mmCIF file of C-alpha atoms in Angstrom:
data_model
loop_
_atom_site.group_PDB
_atom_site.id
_atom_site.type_symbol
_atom_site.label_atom_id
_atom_site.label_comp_id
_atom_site.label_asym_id
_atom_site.label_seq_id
_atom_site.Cartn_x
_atom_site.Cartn_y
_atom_site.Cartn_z
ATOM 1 C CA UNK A 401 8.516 -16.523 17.645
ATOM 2 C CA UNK A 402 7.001 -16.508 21.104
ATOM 3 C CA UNK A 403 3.617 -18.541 21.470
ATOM 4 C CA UNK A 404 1.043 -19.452 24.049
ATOM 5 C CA UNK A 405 -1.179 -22.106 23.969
ATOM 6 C CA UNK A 406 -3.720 -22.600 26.234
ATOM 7 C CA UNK A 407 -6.083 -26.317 27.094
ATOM 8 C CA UNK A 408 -8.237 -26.961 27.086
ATOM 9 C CA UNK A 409 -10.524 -24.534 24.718
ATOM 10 C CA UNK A 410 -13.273 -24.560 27.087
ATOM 11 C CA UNK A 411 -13.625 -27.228 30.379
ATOM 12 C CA UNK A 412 -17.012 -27.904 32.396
ATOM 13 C CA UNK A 413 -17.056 -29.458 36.036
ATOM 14 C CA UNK A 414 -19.292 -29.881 38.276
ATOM 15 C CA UNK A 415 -18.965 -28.327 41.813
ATOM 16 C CA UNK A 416 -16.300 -29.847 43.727
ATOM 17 C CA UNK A 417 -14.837 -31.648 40.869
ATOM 18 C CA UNK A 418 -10.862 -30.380 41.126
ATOM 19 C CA UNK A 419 -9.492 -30.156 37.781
ATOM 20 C CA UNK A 420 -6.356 -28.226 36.096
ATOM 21 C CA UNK A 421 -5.279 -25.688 33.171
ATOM 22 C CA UNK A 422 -2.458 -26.059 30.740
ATOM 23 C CA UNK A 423 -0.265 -23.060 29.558
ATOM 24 C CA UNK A 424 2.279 -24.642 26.820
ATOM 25 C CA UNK A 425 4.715 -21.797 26.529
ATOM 26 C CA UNK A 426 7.583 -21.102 23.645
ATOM 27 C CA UNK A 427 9.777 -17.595 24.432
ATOM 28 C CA UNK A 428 13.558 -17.019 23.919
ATOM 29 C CA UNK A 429 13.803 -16.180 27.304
ATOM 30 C CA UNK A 430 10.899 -16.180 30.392
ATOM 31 C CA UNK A 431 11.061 -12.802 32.159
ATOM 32 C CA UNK A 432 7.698 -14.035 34.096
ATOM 33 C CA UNK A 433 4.719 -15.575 33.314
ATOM 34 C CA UNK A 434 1.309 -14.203 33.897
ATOM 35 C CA UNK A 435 -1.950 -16.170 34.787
ATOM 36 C CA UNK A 436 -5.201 -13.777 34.545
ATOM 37 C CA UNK A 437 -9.264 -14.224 35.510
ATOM 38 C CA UNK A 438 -11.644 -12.352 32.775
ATOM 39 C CA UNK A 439 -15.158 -12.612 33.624
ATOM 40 C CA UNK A 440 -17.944 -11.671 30.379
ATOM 41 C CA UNK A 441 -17.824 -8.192 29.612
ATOM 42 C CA UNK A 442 -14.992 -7.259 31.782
ATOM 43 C CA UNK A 443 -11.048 -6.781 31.586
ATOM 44 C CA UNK A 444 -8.726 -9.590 32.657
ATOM 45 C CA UNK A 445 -8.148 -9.733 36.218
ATOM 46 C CA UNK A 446 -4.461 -10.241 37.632
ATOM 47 C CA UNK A 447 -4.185 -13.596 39.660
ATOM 48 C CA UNK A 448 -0.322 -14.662 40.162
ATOM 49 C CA UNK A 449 2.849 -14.040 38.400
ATOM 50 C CA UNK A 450 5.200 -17.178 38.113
ATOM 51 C CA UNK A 451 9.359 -16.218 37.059
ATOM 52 C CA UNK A 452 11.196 -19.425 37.831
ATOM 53 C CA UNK A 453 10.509 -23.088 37.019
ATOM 54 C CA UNK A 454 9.430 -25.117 40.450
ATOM 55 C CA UNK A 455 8.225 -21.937 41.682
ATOM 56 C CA UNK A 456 4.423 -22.408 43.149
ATOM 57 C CA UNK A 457 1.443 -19.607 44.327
ATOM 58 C CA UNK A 458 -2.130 -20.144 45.438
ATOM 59 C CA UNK A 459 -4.869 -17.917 46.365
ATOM 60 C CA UNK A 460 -7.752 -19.628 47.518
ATOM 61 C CA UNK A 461 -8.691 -22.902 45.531
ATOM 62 C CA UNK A 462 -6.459 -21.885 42.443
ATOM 63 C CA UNK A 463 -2.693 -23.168 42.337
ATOM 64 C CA UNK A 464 -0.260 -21.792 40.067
ATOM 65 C CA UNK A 465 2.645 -23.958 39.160
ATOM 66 C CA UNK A 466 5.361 -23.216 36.446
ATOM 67 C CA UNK A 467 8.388 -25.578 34.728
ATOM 68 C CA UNK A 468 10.343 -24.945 31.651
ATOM 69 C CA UNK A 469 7.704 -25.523 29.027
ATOM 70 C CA UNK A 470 4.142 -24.983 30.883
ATOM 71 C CA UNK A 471 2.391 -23.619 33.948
ATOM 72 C CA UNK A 472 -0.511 -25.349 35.550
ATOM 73 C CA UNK A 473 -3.618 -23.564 36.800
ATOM 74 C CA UNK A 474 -5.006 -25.912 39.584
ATOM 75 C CA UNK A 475 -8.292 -25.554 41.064
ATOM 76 C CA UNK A 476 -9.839 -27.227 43.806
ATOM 77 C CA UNK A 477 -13.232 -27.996 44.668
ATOM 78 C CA UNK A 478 -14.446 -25.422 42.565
ATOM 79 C CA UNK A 479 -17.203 -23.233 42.866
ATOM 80 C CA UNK A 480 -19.689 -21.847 40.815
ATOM 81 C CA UNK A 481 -18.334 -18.310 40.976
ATOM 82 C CA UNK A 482 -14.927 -19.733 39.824
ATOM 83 C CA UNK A 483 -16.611 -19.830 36.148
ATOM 84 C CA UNK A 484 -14.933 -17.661 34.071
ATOM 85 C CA UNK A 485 -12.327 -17.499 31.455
ATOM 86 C CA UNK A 486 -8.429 -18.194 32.565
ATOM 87 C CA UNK A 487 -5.999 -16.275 30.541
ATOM 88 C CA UNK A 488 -2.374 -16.903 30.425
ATOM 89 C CA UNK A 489 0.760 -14.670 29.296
ATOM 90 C CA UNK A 490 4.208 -14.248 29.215
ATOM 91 C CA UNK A 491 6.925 -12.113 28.770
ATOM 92 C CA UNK A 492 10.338 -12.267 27.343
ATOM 93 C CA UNK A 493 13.351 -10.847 28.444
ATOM 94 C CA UNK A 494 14.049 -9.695 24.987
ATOM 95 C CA UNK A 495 11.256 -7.365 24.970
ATOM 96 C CA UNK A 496 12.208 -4.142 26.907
ATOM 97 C CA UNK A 497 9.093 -3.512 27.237
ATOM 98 C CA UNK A 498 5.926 -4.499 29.289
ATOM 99 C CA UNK A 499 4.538 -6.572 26.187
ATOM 100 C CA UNK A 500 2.756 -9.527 27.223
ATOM 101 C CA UNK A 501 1.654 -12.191 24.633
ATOM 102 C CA UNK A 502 -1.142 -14.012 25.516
ATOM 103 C CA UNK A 503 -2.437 -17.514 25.363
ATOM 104 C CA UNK A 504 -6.229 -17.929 23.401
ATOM 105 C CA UNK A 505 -7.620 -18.783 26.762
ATOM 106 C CA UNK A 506 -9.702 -21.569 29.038
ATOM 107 C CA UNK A 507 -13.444 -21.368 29.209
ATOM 108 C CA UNK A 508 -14.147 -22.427 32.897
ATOM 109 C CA UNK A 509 -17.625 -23.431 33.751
ATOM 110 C CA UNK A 510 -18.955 -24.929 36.896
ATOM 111 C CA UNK A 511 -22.155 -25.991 37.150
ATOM 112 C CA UNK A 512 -23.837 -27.041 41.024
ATOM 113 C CA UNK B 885 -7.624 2.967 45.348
ATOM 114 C CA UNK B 886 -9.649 3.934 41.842
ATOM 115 C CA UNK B 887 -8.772 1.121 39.163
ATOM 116 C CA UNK B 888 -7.772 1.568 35.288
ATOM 117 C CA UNK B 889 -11.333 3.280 33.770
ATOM 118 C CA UNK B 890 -11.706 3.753 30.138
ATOM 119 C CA UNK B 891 -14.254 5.473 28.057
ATOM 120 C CA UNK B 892 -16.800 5.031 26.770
ATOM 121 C CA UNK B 893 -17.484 1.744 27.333
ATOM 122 C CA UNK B 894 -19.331 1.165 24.175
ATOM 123 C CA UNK B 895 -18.970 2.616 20.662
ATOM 124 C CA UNK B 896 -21.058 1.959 17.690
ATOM 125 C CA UNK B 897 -19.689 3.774 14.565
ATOM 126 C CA UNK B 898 -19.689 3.716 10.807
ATOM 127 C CA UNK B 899 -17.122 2.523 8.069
ATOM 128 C CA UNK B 900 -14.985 5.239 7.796
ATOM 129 C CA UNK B 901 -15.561 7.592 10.885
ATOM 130 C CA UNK B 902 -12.790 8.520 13.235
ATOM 131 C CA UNK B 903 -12.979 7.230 16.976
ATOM 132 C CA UNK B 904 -11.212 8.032 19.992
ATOM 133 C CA UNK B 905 -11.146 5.894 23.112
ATOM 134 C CA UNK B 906 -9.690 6.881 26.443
ATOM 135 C CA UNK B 907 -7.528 5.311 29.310
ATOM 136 C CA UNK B 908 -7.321 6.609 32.442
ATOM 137 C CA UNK B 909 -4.543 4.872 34.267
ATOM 138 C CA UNK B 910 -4.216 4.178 38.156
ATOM 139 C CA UNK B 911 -2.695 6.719 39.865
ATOM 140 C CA UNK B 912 1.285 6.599 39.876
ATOM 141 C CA UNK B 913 1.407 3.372 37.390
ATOM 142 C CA UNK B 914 4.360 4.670 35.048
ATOM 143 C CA UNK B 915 3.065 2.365 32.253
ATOM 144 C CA UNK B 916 0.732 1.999 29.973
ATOM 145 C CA UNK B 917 -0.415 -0.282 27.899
ATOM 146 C CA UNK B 918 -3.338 -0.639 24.744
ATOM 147 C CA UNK B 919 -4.498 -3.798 23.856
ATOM 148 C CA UNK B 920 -7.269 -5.512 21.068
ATOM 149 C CA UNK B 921 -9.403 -8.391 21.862
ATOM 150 C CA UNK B 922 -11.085 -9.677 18.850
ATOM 151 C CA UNK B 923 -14.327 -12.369 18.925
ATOM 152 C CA UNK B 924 -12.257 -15.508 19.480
ATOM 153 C CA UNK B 925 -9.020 -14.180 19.674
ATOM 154 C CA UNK B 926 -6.424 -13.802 22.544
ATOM 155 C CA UNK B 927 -5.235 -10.268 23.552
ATOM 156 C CA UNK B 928 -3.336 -8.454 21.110
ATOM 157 C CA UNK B 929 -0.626 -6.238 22.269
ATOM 158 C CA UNK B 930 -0.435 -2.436 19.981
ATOM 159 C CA UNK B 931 1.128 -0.210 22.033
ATOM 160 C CA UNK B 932 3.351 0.653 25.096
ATOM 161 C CA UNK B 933 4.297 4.001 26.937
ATOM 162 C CA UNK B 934 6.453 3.750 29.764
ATOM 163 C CA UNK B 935 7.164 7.288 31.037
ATOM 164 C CA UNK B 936 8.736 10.220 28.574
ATOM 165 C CA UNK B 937 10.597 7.324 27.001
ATOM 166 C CA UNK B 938 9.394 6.780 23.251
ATOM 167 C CA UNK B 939 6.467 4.273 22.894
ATOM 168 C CA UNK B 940 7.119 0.963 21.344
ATOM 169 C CA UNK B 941 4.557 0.976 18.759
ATOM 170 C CA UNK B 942 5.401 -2.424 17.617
ATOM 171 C CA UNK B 943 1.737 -4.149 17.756
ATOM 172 C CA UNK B 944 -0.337 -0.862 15.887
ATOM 173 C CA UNK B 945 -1.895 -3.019 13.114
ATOM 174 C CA UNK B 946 -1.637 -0.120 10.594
ATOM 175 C CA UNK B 947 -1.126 3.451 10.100
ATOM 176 C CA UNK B 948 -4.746 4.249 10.972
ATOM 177 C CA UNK B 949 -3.859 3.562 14.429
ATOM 178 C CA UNK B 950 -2.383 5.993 16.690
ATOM 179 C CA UNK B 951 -1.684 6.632 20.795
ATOM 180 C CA UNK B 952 -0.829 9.471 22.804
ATOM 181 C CA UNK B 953 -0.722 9.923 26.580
ATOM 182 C CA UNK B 954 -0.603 13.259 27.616
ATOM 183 C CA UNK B 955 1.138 14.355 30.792
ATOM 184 C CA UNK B 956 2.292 10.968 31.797
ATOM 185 C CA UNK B 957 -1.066 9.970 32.729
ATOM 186 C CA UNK B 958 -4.466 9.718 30.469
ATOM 187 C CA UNK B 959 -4.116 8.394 27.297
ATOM 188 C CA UNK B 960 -5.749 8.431 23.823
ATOM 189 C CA UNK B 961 -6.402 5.614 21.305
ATOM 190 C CA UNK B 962 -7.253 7.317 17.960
ATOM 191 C CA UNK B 963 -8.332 5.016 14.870
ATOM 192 C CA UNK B 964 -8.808 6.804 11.640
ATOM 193 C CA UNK B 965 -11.410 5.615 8.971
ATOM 194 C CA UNK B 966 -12.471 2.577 10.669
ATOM 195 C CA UNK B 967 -13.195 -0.208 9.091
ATOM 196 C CA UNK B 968 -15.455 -3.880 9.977
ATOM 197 C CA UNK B 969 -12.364 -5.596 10.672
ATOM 198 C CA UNK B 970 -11.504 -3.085 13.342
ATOM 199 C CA UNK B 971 -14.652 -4.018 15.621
ATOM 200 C CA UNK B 972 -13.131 -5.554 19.094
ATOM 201 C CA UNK B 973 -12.797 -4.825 22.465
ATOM 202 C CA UNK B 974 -10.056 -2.630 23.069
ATOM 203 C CA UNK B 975 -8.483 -2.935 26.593
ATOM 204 C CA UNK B 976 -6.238 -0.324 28.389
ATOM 205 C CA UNK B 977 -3.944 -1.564 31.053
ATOM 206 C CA UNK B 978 -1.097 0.258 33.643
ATOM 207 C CA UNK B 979 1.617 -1.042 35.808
ATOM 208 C CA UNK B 980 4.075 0.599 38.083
ATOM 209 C CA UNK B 981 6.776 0.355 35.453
ATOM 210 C CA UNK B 982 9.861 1.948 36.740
ATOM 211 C CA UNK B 983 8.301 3.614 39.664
ATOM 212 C CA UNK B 984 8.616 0.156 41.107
ATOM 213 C CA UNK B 985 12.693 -0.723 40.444
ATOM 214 C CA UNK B 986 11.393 -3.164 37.280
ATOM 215 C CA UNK B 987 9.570 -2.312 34.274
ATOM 216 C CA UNK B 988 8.559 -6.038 34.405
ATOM 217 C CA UNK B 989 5.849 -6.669 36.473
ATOM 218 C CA UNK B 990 1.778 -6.724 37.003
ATOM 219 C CA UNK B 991 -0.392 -5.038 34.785
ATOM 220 C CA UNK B 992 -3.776 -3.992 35.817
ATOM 221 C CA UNK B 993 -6.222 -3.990 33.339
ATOM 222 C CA UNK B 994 -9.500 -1.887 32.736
ATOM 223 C CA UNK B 995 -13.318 -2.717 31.491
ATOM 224 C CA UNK B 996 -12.436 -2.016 27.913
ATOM 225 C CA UNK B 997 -14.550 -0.190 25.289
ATOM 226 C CA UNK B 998 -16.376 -2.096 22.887
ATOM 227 C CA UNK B 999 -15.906 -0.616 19.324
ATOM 228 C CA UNK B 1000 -18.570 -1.840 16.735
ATOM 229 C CA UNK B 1001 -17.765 -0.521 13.007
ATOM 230 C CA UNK B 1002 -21.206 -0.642 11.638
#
Protein backbone atom coordinates (compact mmCIF):
# COMPACT_ATOMS: atom_id res chain seq x y z
CA UNK A 1 0.00 0.00 0.00
CA UNK A 2 1.41 3.43 -0.71
CA UNK A 3 2.16 5.64 2.49
CA UNK A 4 3.50 9.02 3.43
CA UNK A 5 4.85 9.99 6.47
CA UNK A 6 5.69 13.22 7.30
CA UNK A 7 8.34 14.71 10.60
CA UNK A 8 8.18 16.09 12.37
CA UNK A 9 4.30 16.57 13.56
CA UNK A 10 4.77 20.11 14.19
CA UNK A 11 8.54 22.06 14.39
CA UNK A 12 9.13 25.68 15.99
CA UNK A 13 12.32 27.88 15.17
CA UNK A 14 13.18 30.90 15.77
CA UNK A 15 14.00 33.40 12.93
CA UNK A 16 17.04 32.53 11.18
CA UNK A 17 17.34 29.19 12.69
CA UNK A 18 17.70 26.83 9.26
CA UNK A 19 16.12 23.63 9.87
CA UNK A 20 14.65 20.67 7.53
CA UNK A 21 11.41 18.43 6.75
CA UNK A 22 11.23 14.71 6.34
CA UNK A 23 8.92 12.98 3.73
CA UNK A 24 9.44 9.00 4.35
CA UNK A 25 7.80 7.67 1.25
CA UNK A 26 6.56 3.83 0.39
CA UNK A 27 4.92 3.54 -3.48
CA UNK A 28 5.35 0.65 -6.00
CA UNK A 29 6.61 2.96 -8.30
CA UNK A 30 7.41 7.11 -7.93
CA UNK A 31 5.78 8.88 -10.89
CA UNK A 32 6.77 12.32 -8.94
CA UNK A 33 6.64 13.56 -5.73
CA UNK A 34 4.85 16.63 -4.63
CA UNK A 35 5.87 19.13 -1.80
CA UNK A 36 2.88 21.73 -1.00
CA UNK A 37 2.51 25.15 1.41
CA UNK A 38 -1.17 25.33 3.16
CA UNK A 39 -1.57 28.32 5.17
CA UNK A 40 -4.93 28.25 7.98
CA UNK A 41 -8.02 28.34 6.22
CA UNK A 42 -6.71 28.03 2.79
CA UNK A 43 -5.98 25.22 0.07
CA UNK A 44 -2.50 23.76 -0.29
CA UNK A 45 -0.27 25.76 -2.31
CA UNK A 46 2.03 24.03 -5.07
CA UNK A 47 5.84 24.54 -4.25
CA UNK A 48 8.12 21.96 -6.35
CA UNK A 49 7.64 18.66 -7.90
CA UNK A 50 10.66 16.18 -7.42
CA UNK A 51 10.60 12.73 -10.16
CA UNK A 52 14.09 11.32 -9.82
CA UNK A 53 16.29 10.51 -6.82
CA UNK A 54 19.42 13.20 -6.59
CA UNK A 55 17.24 15.53 -8.29
CA UNK A 56 17.25 19.10 -6.28
CA UNK A 57 14.79 22.57 -6.59
CA UNK A 58 14.73 25.72 -4.51
CA UNK A 59 12.66 28.73 -4.51
CA UNK A 60 13.74 31.19 -2.21
CA UNK A 61 14.93 29.83 1.30
CA UNK A 62 13.13 26.36 0.76
CA UNK A 63 15.22 23.39 -0.86
CA UNK A 64 13.66 20.41 -2.13
CA UNK A 65 15.74 17.31 -2.28
CA UNK A 66 14.51 13.70 -3.15
CA UNK A 67 16.34 9.93 -2.87
CA UNK A 68 14.77 6.58 -3.01
CA UNK A 69 12.98 6.52 0.31
CA UNK A 70 12.49 10.40 1.38
CA UNK A 71 12.56 14.00 0.21
CA UNK A 72 13.89 16.78 2.33
CA UNK A 73 12.23 20.17 2.66
CA UNK A 74 15.16 22.57 3.59
CA UNK A 75 14.68 25.96 4.78
CA UNK A 76 17.01 28.58 5.43
CA UNK A 77 17.05 31.40 7.65
CA UNK A 78 13.52 31.33 7.93
CA UNK A 79 11.13 33.91 8.27
CA UNK A 80 8.17 34.54 10.05
CA UNK A 81 5.91 34.41 7.01
CA UNK A 82 7.44 30.95 6.21
CA UNK A 83 5.00 29.60 9.14
CA UNK A 84 2.68 27.44 7.79
CA UNK A 85 1.93 23.86 7.29
CA UNK A 86 4.26 21.74 4.65
CA UNK A 87 2.40 19.04 2.93
CA UNK A 88 3.94 16.29 1.03
CA UNK A 89 2.54 13.78 -1.76
CA UNK A 90 3.21 11.39 -4.19
CA UNK A 91 2.13 9.61 -6.99
CA UNK A 92 2.52 6.21 -8.40
CA UNK A 93 2.93 5.14 -11.72
CA UNK A 94 0.36 2.52 -11.17
CA UNK A 95 -2.32 4.94 -10.74
CA UNK A 96 -3.49 6.25 -14.20
CA UNK A 97 -4.76 8.78 -12.72
CA UNK A 98 -3.83 12.21 -11.10
CA UNK A 99 -4.33 10.64 -7.47
CA UNK A 100 -2.00 12.00 -5.08
CA UNK A 101 -1.67 10.47 -1.54
CA UNK A 102 -0.62 12.66 0.91
CA UNK A 103 1.64 12.76 3.89
CA UNK A 104 -0.27 13.99 7.53
CA UNK A 105 1.81 17.09 7.29
CA UNK A 106 4.59 19.54 9.18
CA UNK A 107 3.38 22.33 11.38
CA UNK A 108 6.00 25.12 10.67
CA UNK A 109 6.19 27.94 13.09
CA UNK A 110 8.67 30.72 13.30
CA UNK A 111 8.66 32.93 15.87
CA UNK A 112 11.08 36.54 15.69
CA UNK B 1 -5.05 34.20 -14.59
CA UNK B 2 -8.33 33.42 -12.15
CA UNK B 3 -7.33 30.40 -9.75
CA UNK B 4 -9.48 27.15 -8.78
CA UNK B 5 -12.73 28.95 -6.76
CA UNK B 6 -15.20 26.83 -5.03
CA UNK B 7 -18.45 27.54 -3.40
CA UNK B 8 -19.59 28.36 -0.87
CA UNK B 9 -16.92 28.56 1.24
CA UNK B 10 -18.75 27.58 4.30
CA UNK B 11 -21.69 25.22 4.92
CA UNK B 12 -23.44 24.52 8.10
CA UNK B 13 -26.14 21.80 7.66
CA UNK B 14 -28.14 19.22 9.52
CA UNK B 15 -27.92 15.30 9.91
CA UNK B 16 -29.54 14.17 7.06
CA UNK B 17 -29.87 17.16 4.54
CA UNK B 18 -28.46 17.01 1.06
CA UNK B 19 -25.47 19.44 0.13
CA UNK B 20 -23.92 20.42 -2.95
CA UNK B 21 -20.53 22.07 -3.24
CA UNK B 22 -19.04 23.53 -6.38
CA UNK B 23 -15.59 23.65 -8.24
CA UNK B 24 -14.83 25.91 -10.66
CA UNK B 25 -11.63 24.85 -12.31
CA UNK B 26 -8.87 27.14 -14.00
CA UNK B 27 -9.46 27.75 -17.31
CA UNK B 28 -8.15 24.95 -19.81
CA UNK B 29 -6.94 22.51 -16.78
CA UNK B 30 -8.33 19.10 -18.31
CA UNK B 31 -8.45 17.63 -14.75
CA UNK B 32 -10.12 17.64 -11.93
CA UNK B 33 -9.82 16.56 -8.83
CA UNK B 34 -12.15 16.38 -5.21
CA UNK B 35 -10.52 15.95 -2.16
CA UNK B 36 -11.55 15.64 1.99
CA UNK B 37 -9.52 17.10 4.68
CA UNK B 38 -10.67 15.96 7.99
CA UNK B 39 -9.52 17.74 11.63
CA UNK B 40 -6.13 16.03 11.88
CA UNK B 41 -6.08 14.16 8.92
CA UNK B 42 -4.02 14.38 5.63
CA UNK B 43 -5.86 14.95 2.29
CA UNK B 44 -8.03 12.32 1.18
CA UNK B 45 -8.30 11.66 -2.44
CA UNK B 46 -12.46 10.73 -3.70
CA UNK B 47 -12.60 11.49 -7.02
CA UNK B 48 -10.93 12.19 -10.45
CA UNK B 49 -12.25 13.47 -13.93
CA UNK B 50 -9.85 13.83 -16.54
CA UNK B 51 -11.71 14.92 -19.71
CA UNK B 52 -14.86 12.73 -21.26
CA UNK B 53 -12.89 9.76 -19.98
CA UNK B 54 -14.87 7.93 -17.06
CA UNK B 55 -14.00 9.24 -13.52
CA UNK B 56 -12.06 7.05 -11.23
CA UNK B 57 -14.27 7.08 -8.33
CA UNK B 58 -11.98 5.02 -6.31
CA UNK B 59 -11.67 7.34 -3.00
CA UNK B 60 -15.89 8.18 -2.70
CA UNK B 61 -16.19 6.94 0.93
CA UNK B 62 -19.75 5.63 0.27
CA UNK B 63 -22.65 5.66 -1.93
CA UNK B 64 -23.91 8.95 -0.49
CA UNK B 65 -21.21 10.55 -2.34
CA UNK B 66 -21.43 11.56 -5.82
CA UNK B 67 -19.48 14.00 -8.65
CA UNK B 68 -20.34 15.35 -11.85
CA UNK B 69 -18.60 17.94 -14.02
CA UNK B 70 -20.60 19.24 -16.57
CA UNK B 71 -19.20 20.41 -19.89
CA UNK B 72 -15.65 19.60 -19.12
CA UNK B 73 -15.39 22.39 -16.82
CA UNK B 74 -17.46 23.19 -13.38
CA UNK B 75 -18.05 20.50 -11.28
CA UNK B 76 -20.47 19.28 -8.56
CA UNK B 77 -19.85 17.45 -5.26
CA UNK B 78 -23.26 16.11 -4.09
CA UNK B 79 -23.47 14.29 -0.53
CA UNK B 80 -26.78 12.78 0.29
CA UNK B 81 -28.10 12.54 3.96
CA UNK B 82 -25.12 13.83 5.62
CA UNK B 83 -24.03 12.69 8.49
CA UNK B 84 -21.37 14.14 11.69
CA UNK B 85 -18.71 12.10 10.38
CA UNK B 86 -18.95 13.83 7.04
CA UNK B 87 -17.94 17.40 8.51
CA UNK B 88 -14.38 18.40 6.75
CA UNK B 89 -13.01 20.62 4.47
CA UNK B 90 -13.56 19.55 1.11
CA UNK B 91 -10.92 20.79 -1.43
CA UNK B 92 -11.30 20.97 -5.29
CA UNK B 93 -8.18 20.93 -7.33
CA UNK B 94 -7.32 21.07 -11.50
CA UNK B 95 -4.30 20.39 -13.53
CA UNK B 96 -3.59 20.55 -17.19
CA UNK B 97 -4.00 16.81 -17.51
CA UNK B 98 -3.60 15.84 -21.06
CA UNK B 99 -3.79 19.27 -22.46
CA UNK B 100 -0.21 19.34 -21.32
CA UNK B 101 1.36 15.85 -23.11
CA UNK B 102 1.15 14.10 -19.29
CA UNK B 103 -1.71 13.50 -17.16
CA UNK B 104 0.96 13.54 -14.37
CA UNK B 105 1.75 16.73 -13.26
CA UNK B 106 0.84 19.94 -10.86
CA UNK B 107 -2.35 20.29 -9.38
CA UNK B 108 -3.63 23.58 -8.32
CA UNK B 109 -5.73 23.60 -5.54
CA UNK B 110 -8.70 25.92 -4.38
CA UNK B 111 -9.90 27.57 -0.83
CA UNK B 112 -12.13 24.65 -0.07
CA UNK B 113 -15.63 24.71 1.48
CA UNK B 114 -16.01 23.97 4.95
CA UNK B 115 -18.96 21.50 5.51
CA UNK B 116 -20.23 21.36 9.21
CA UNK B 117 -23.05 18.51 9.72
CA UNK B 118 -24.75 19.97 12.67
Amino acid sequence: EDQVTQSPEALRLQEGESSSLNCSYTVSGLRGLFWYRQDPGKGPEFLFTLYSAGEEKEKERLKATLTKKESFLHITAPKPEDSATYLCAVHSIYNQGGKLIFGQGTELSVKP
Amino acid sequence: GAGVSQSPSNKVTEKGKDVELRCDPISGHTALYWYRQSLGQGLEFLIYFQGNSAPDKSGLPSDRFSAERTGGSVSTLTIQRTQQEDSAVYLCASSLGSASGSPYNEQFFGPGTRLTVL
